[in-house]
Amino acid sequence: MKIKILFDKQAIHSNLNTGWGISFLVGENTLFDTGEKGKWLIENMKRLKVDITKIENIVISHDHWDHTGGLWRLLELNNRANLYITPGFSTEFKEKAKKFGINIIECKKSCKINERIFTTGEFMTAYKGYALAEQSLVIRENNKISVLTGCSHPGIVRILQKVKEDFENDNFHLVMGGFHLLNEEEIEIIEVVSQLEEFKIDRIGPTHCTGEEAEEIIKNKFGEKFFEVKVGDVVEI
């Protein structure tokens, strides 16, 4: 299976839009997050020859502008997809999505999208003094599991621990996305990275809110298993 990077903070060439937030296309029909701005996302999709009409599933990690920003323009072009969120998303978000007539699926526990793609179910955490709900995406391929994260506000280690419980007989192949280590102290980053090593991940692509310092520490620890995430790249799993 292929994962195409549609939006992130850096790109393989200058005619692709970059910014804050992420958007990953899994296969041809499952989209994970939508970046910060619809115009930028749709332009990237066109330039990367993504057929918007083929998207059947849209998974939003959490209800923050940099992950939902592109959704509304996308729904103007395709409202036939299933929209996977969690019960903890805001009423405002849910009401806005309903106006597009899209089928909304709220995943308190893990949701099976198809035989190979699943959501983690809802993680609750606190962010800036209020409750935040977040989910991640899991892809199972050849008895290996890959995890795509939005911001990992609940903690990247906590997320992977839950995934391992759900897929105890499978090993981790890929972990990619935001790890939310941007404002952490170096000692805390080192502790998290040490715990990540214990999962024996084959490939790791930290980006978005992970932070430059954390990305460098992960790169040094994981060596050849580390890779940079760039718009326009295709990751094979």
JSON list of N, CA, C and O in Angstrom, two decimals, residues 62-64 68 71-72 83 85-100 104 106 122 130-133:
[
{"chain": "A", "resi": 62, "resn": "HIS", "atom": "N", "xyz": [-8.17, 15.21, 14.94]},
{"chain": "A", "resi": 62, "resn": "HIS", "atom": "CA", "xyz": [-8.75, 16.00, 16.03]},
{"chain": "A", "resi": 62, "resn": "HIS", "atom": "C", "xyz": [-9.22, 17.35, 15.50]},
{"chain": "A", "resi": 62, "resn": "HIS", "atom": "O", "xyz": [-8.86, 17.77, 14.40]},
{"chain": "A", "resi": 63, "resn": "ASP", "atom": "N", "xyz": [-10.02, 17.98, 16.29]},
{"chain": "A", "resi": 63, "resn": "ASP", "atom": "CA", "xyz": [-10.75, 19.18, 15.87]},
{"chain": "A", "resi": 63, "resn": "ASP", "atom": "C", "xyz": [-9.91, 20.43, 16.10]},
{"chain": "A", "resi": 63, "resn": "ASP", "atom": "O", "xyz": [-10.27, 21.30, 16.91]},
{"chain": "A", "resi": 64, "resn": "HIS", "atom": "N", "xyz": [-8.79, 20.54, 15.38]},
{"chain": "A", "resi": 64, "resn": "HIS", "atom": "CA", "xyz": [-7.97, 21.75, 15.38]},
{"chain": "A", "resi": 64, "resn": "HIS", "atom": "C", "xyz": [-7.83, 22.26, 13.95]},
{"chain": "A", "resi": 64, "resn": "HIS", "atom": "O", "xyz": [-7.77, 21.46, 13.00]},
{"chain": "A", "resi": 68, "resn": "THR", "atom": "N", "xyz": [-8.25, 20.34, 10.21]},
{"chain": "A", "resi": 68, "resn": "THR", "atom": "CA", "xyz": [-9.59, 20.39, 9.61]},
{"chain": "A", "resi": 68, "resn": "THR", "atom": "C", "xyz": [-9.71, 21.48, 8.55]},
{"chain": "A", "resi": 68, "resn": "THR", "atom": "O", "xyz": [-10.72, 21.56, 7.85]},
{"chain": "A", "resi": 71, "resn": "LEU", "atom": "N", "xyz": [-10.84, 20.61, 5.06]},
{"chain": "A", "resi": 71, "resn": "LEU", "atom": "CA", "xyz": [-11.99, 19.70, 4.96]},
{"chain": "A", "resi": 71, "resn": "LEU", "atom": "C", "xyz": [-13.17, 20.33, 4.23]},
{"chain": "A", "resi": 71, "resn": "LEU", "atom": "O", "xyz": [-13.80, 19.69, 3.38]},
{"chain": "A", "resi": 72, "resn": "TRP", "atom": "N", "xyz": [-13.46, 21.59, 4.54]},
{"chain": "A", "resi": 72, "resn": "TRP", "atom": "CA", "xyz": [-14.69, 22.20, 4.05]},
{"chain": "A", "resi": 72, "resn": "TRP", "atom": "C", "xyz": [-14.65, 22.40, 2.53]},
{"chain": "A", "resi": 72, "resn": "TRP", "atom": "O", "xyz": [-15.66, 22.17, 1.85]},
{"chain": "A", "resi": 83, "resn": "LEU", "atom": "N", "xyz": [-17.10, 10.29, 6.87]},
{"chain": "A", "resi": 83, "resn": "LEU", "atom": "CA", "xyz": [-16.25, 11.14, 7.69]},
{"chain": "A", "resi": 83, "resn": "LEU", "atom": "C", "xyz": [-16.11, 10.51, 9.07]},
{"chain": "A", "resi": 83, "resn": "LEU", "atom": "O", "xyz": [-17.08, 10.38, 9.81]},
{"chain": "A", "resi": 85, "resn": "ILE", "atom": "N", "xyz": [-14.80, 10.68, 12.76]},
{"chain": "A", "resi": 85, "resn": "ILE", "atom": "CA", "xyz": [-14.36, 11.56, 13.84]},
{"chain": "A", "resi": 85, "resn": "ILE", "atom": "C", "xyz": [-14.51, 10.79, 15.16]},
{"chain": "A", "resi": 85, "resn": "ILE", "atom": "O", "xyz": [-14.66, 9.58, 15.14]},
{"chain": "A", "resi": 86, "resn": "THR", "atom": "N", "xyz": [-14.49, 11.49, 16.28]},
{"chain": "A", "resi": 86, "resn": "THR", "atom": "CA", "xyz": [-14.77, 10.84, 17.56]},
{"chain": "A", "resi": 86, "resn": "THR", "atom": "C", "xyz": [-15.85, 11.62, 18.28]},
{"chain": "A", "resi": 86, "resn": "THR", "atom": "O", "xyz": [-16.12, 12.79, 17.95]},
{"chain": "A", "resi": 87, "resn": "PRO", "atom": "N", "xyz": [-16.51, 11.02, 19.29]},
{"chain": "A", "resi": 87, "resn": "PRO", "atom": "CA", "xyz": [-17.58, 11.72, 20.00]},
{"chain": "A", "resi": 87, "resn": "PRO", "atom": "C", "xyz": [-17.14, 13.04, 20.64]},
{"chain": "A", "resi": 87, "resn": "PRO", "atom": "O", "xyz": [-17.95, 13.94, 20.83]},
{"chain": "A", "resi": 88, "resn": "GLY", "atom": "N", "xyz": [-15.86, 13.15, 20.98]},
{"chain": "A", "resi": 88, "resn": "GLY", "atom": "CA", "xyz": [-15.36, 14.34, 21.67]},
{"chain": "A", "resi": 88, "resn": "GLY", "atom": "C", "xyz": [-15.13, 15.56, 20.80]},
{"chain": "A", "resi": 88, "resn": "GLY", "atom": "O", "xyz": [-14.75, 16.62, 21.31]},
{"chain": "A", "resi": 89, "resn": "PHE", "atom": "N", "xyz": [-15.35, 15.44, 19.49]},
{"chain": "A", "resi": 89, "resn": "PHE", "atom": "CA", "xyz": [-15.24, 16.60, 18.62]},
{"chain": "A", "resi": 89, "resn": "PHE", "atom": "C", "xyz": [-16.31, 17.63, 19.01]},
{"chain": "A", "resi": 89, "resn": "PHE", "atom": "O", "xyz": [-17.36, 17.28, 19.53]},
{"chain": "A", "resi": 90, "resn": "SER", "atom": "N", "xyz": [-16.05, 18.89, 18.71]},
{"chain": "A", "resi": 90, "resn": "SER", "atom": "CA", "xyz": [-16.96, 19.95, 19.14]},
{"chain": "A", "resi": 90, "resn": "SER", "atom": "C", "xyz": [-18.29, 19.88, 18.42]},
{"chain": "A", "resi": 90, "resn": "SER", "atom": "O", "xyz": [-18.39, 19.41, 17.28]},
{"chain": "A", "resi": 91, "resn": "THR", "atom": "N", "xyz": [-19.32, 20.38, 19.09]},
{"chain": "A", "resi": 91, "resn": "THR", "atom": "CA", "xyz": [-20.64, 20.47, 18.48]},
{"chain": "A", "resi": 91, "resn": "THR", "atom": "C", "xyz": [-20.59, 21.36, 17.24]},
{"chain": "A", "resi": 91, "resn": "THR", "atom": "O", "xyz": [-21.25, 21.07, 16.23]},
{"chain": "A", "resi": 92, "resn": "GLU", "atom": "N", "xyz": [-19.81, 22.41, 17.31]},
{"chain": "A", "resi": 92, "resn": "GLU", "atom": "CA", "xyz": [-19.67, 23.33, 16.18]},
{"chain": "A", "resi": 92, "resn": "GLU", "atom": "C", "xyz": [-19.15, 22.59, 14.94]},
{"chain": "A", "resi": 92, "resn": "GLU", "atom": "O", "xyz": [-19.67, 22.77, 13.84]},
{"chain": "A", "resi": 93, "resn": "PHE", "atom": "N", "xyz": [-18.11, 21.76, 15.14]},
{"chain": "A", "resi": 93, "resn": "PHE", "atom": "CA", "xyz": [-17.56, 20.99, 14.01]},
{"chain": "A", "resi": 93, "resn": "PHE", "atom": "C", "xyz": [-18.61, 20.05, 13.45]},
{"chain": "A", "resi": 93, "resn": "PHE", "atom": "O", "xyz": [-18.81, 19.97, 12.23]},
{"chain": "A", "resi": 94, "resn": "LYS", "atom": "N", "xyz": [-19.29, 19.32, 14.31]},
{"chain": "A", "resi": 94, "resn": "LYS", "atom": "CA", "xyz": [-20.28, 18.33, 13.87]},
{"chain": "A", "resi": 94, "resn": "LYS", "atom": "C", "xyz": [-21.43, 18.98, 13.10]},
{"chain": "A", "resi": 94, "resn": "LYS", "atom": "O", "xyz": [-21.87, 18.47, 12.06]},
{"chain": "A", "resi": 95, "resn": "GLU", "atom": "N", "xyz": [-21.90, 20.11, 13.60]},
{"chain": "A", "resi": 95, "resn": "GLU", "atom": "CA", "xyz": [-23.01, 20.79, 12.94]},
{"chain": "A", "resi": 95, "resn": "GLU", "atom": "C", "xyz": [-22.59, 21.31, 11.57]},
{"chain": "A", "resi": 95, "resn": "GLU", "atom": "O", "xyz": [-23.36, 21.26, 10.60]},
{"chain": "A", "resi": 96, "resn": "LYS", "atom": "N", "xyz": [-21.37, 21.82, 11.48]},
{"chain": "A", "resi": 96, "resn": "LYS", "atom": "CA", "xyz": [-20.86, 22.32, 10.20]},
{"chain": "A", "resi": 96, "resn": "LYS", "atom": "C", "xyz": [-20.73, 21.18, 9.19]},
{"chain": "A", "resi": 96, "resn": "LYS", "atom": "O", "xyz": [-21.11, 21.33, 8.02]},
{"chain": "A", "resi": 97, "resn": "ALA", "atom": "N", "xyz": [-20.23, 20.04, 9.64]},
{"chain": "A", "resi": 97, "resn": "ALA", "atom": "CA", "xyz": [-20.07, 18.88, 8.75]},
{"chain": "A", "resi": 97, "resn": "ALA", "atom": "C", "xyz": [-21.43, 18.36, 8.27]},
{"chain": "A", "resi": 97, "resn": "ALA", "atom": "O", "xyz": [-21.58, 17.97, 7.11]},
{"chain": "A", "resi": 98, "resn": "LYS", "atom": "N", "xyz": [-22.42, 18.38, 9.15]},
{"chain": "A", "resi": 98, "resn": "LYS", "atom": "CA", "xyz": [-23.75, 17.88, 8.79]},
{"chain": "A", "resi": 98, "resn": "LYS", "atom": "C", "xyz": [-24.37, 18.68, 7.65]},
{"chain": "A", "resi": 98, "resn": "LYS", "atom": "O", "xyz": [-25.14, 18.14, 6.84]},
{"chain": "A", "resi": 99, "resn": "LYS", "atom": "N", "xyz": [-24.02, 19.95, 7.56]},
{"chain": "A", "resi": 99, "resn": "LYS", "atom": "CA", "xyz": [-24.59, 20.80, 6.52]},
{"chain": "A", "resi": 99, "resn": "LYS", "atom": "C", "xyz": [-24.18, 20.36, 5.11]},
{"chain": "A", "resi": 99, "resn": "LYS", "atom": "O", "xyz": [-24.83, 20.71, 4.14]},
{"chain": "A", "resi": 100, "resn": "PHE", "atom": "N", "xyz": [-23.09, 19.60, 5.03]},
{"chain": "A", "resi": 100, "resn": "PHE", "atom": "CA", "xyz": [-22.63, 19.10, 3.73]},
{"chain": "A", "resi": 100, "resn": "PHE", "atom": "C", "xyz": [-23.31, 17.79, 3.35]},
{"chain": "A", "resi": 100, "resn": "PHE", "atom": "O", "xyz": [-23.10, 17.28, 2.25]},
{"chain": "A", "resi": 104, "resn": "ILE", "atom": "N", "xyz": [-21.44, 10.85, 8.78]},
{"chain": "A", "resi": 104, "resn": "ILE", "atom": "CA", "xyz": [-20.50, 11.03, 9.89]},
{"chain": "A", "resi": 104, "resn": "ILE", "atom": "C", "xyz": [-20.50, 9.79, 10.77]},
{"chain": "A", "resi": 104, "resn": "ILE", "atom": "O", "xyz": [-21.56, 9.34, 11.22]},
{"chain": "A", "resi": 106, "resn": "GLU", "atom": "N", "xyz": [-18.85, 8.37, 14.27]},
{"chain": "A", "resi": 106, "resn": "GLU", "atom": "CA", "xyz": [-18.13, 8.74, 15.48]},
{"chain": "A", "resi": 106, "resn": "GLU", "atom": "C", "xyz": [-17.53, 7.49, 16.13]},
{"chain": "A", "resi": 106, "resn": "GLU", "atom": "O", "xyz": [-18.27, 6.59, 16.54]},
{"chain": "A", "resi": 122, "resn": "GLU", "atom": "N", "xyz": [-10.97, 6.71, 20.35]},
{"chain": "A", "resi": 122, "resn": "GLU", "atom": "CA", "xyz": [-10.77, 8.04, 20.93]},
{"chain": "A", "resi": 122, "resn": "GLU", "atom": "C", "xyz": [-9.82, 8.02, 22.13]},
{"chain": "A", "resi": 122, "resn": "GLU", "atom": "O", "xyz": [-9.96, 7.23, 23.05]},
{"chain": "A", "resi": 130, "resn": "TYR", "atom": "N", "xyz": [-8.36, 22.67, 28.34]},
{"chain": "A", "resi": 130, "resn": "TYR", "atom": "CA", "xyz": [-9.66, 22.10, 27.99]},
{"chain": "A", "resi": 130, "resn": "TYR", "atom": "C", "xyz": [-9.48, 20.68, 27.46]},
{"chain": "A", "resi": 130, "resn": "TYR", "atom": "O", "xyz": [-8.39, 20.26, 27.09]},
{"chain": "A", "resi": 131, "resn": "ALA", "atom": "N", "xyz": [-10.58, 19.93, 27.47]},
{"chain": "A", "resi": 131, "resn": "ALA", "atom": "CA", "xyz": [-10.53, 18.53, 27.03]},
{"chain": "A", "resi": 131, "resn": "ALA", "atom": "C", "xyz": [-10.38, 18.46, 25.51]},
{"chain": "A", "resi": 131, "resn": "ALA", "atom": "O", "xyz": [-10.98, 19.24, 24.77]},
{"chain": "A", "resi": 132, "resn": "LEU", "atom": "N", "xyz": [-9.56, 17.52, 25.07]},
{"chain": "A", "resi": 132, "resn": "LEU", "atom": "CA", "xyz": [-9.33, 17.34, 23.63]},
{"chain": "A", "resi": 132, "resn": "LEU", "atom": "C", "xyz": [-9.43, 15.87, 23.29]},
{"chain": "A", "resi": 132, "resn": "LEU", "atom": "O", "xyz": [-8.86, 15.01, 23.98]},
{"chain": "A", "resi": 133, "resn": "ALA", "atom": "N", "xyz": [-10.17, 15.57, 22.23]},
{"chain": "A", "resi": 133, "resn": "ALA", "atom": "CA", "xyz": [-10.30, 14.20, 21.74]},
{"chain": "A", "resi": 133, "resn": "ALA", "atom": "C", "xyz": [-9.45, 14.04, 20.49]},
{"chain": "A", "resi": 133, "resn": "ALA", "atom": "O", "xyz": [-9.46, 14.90, 19.61]}
]
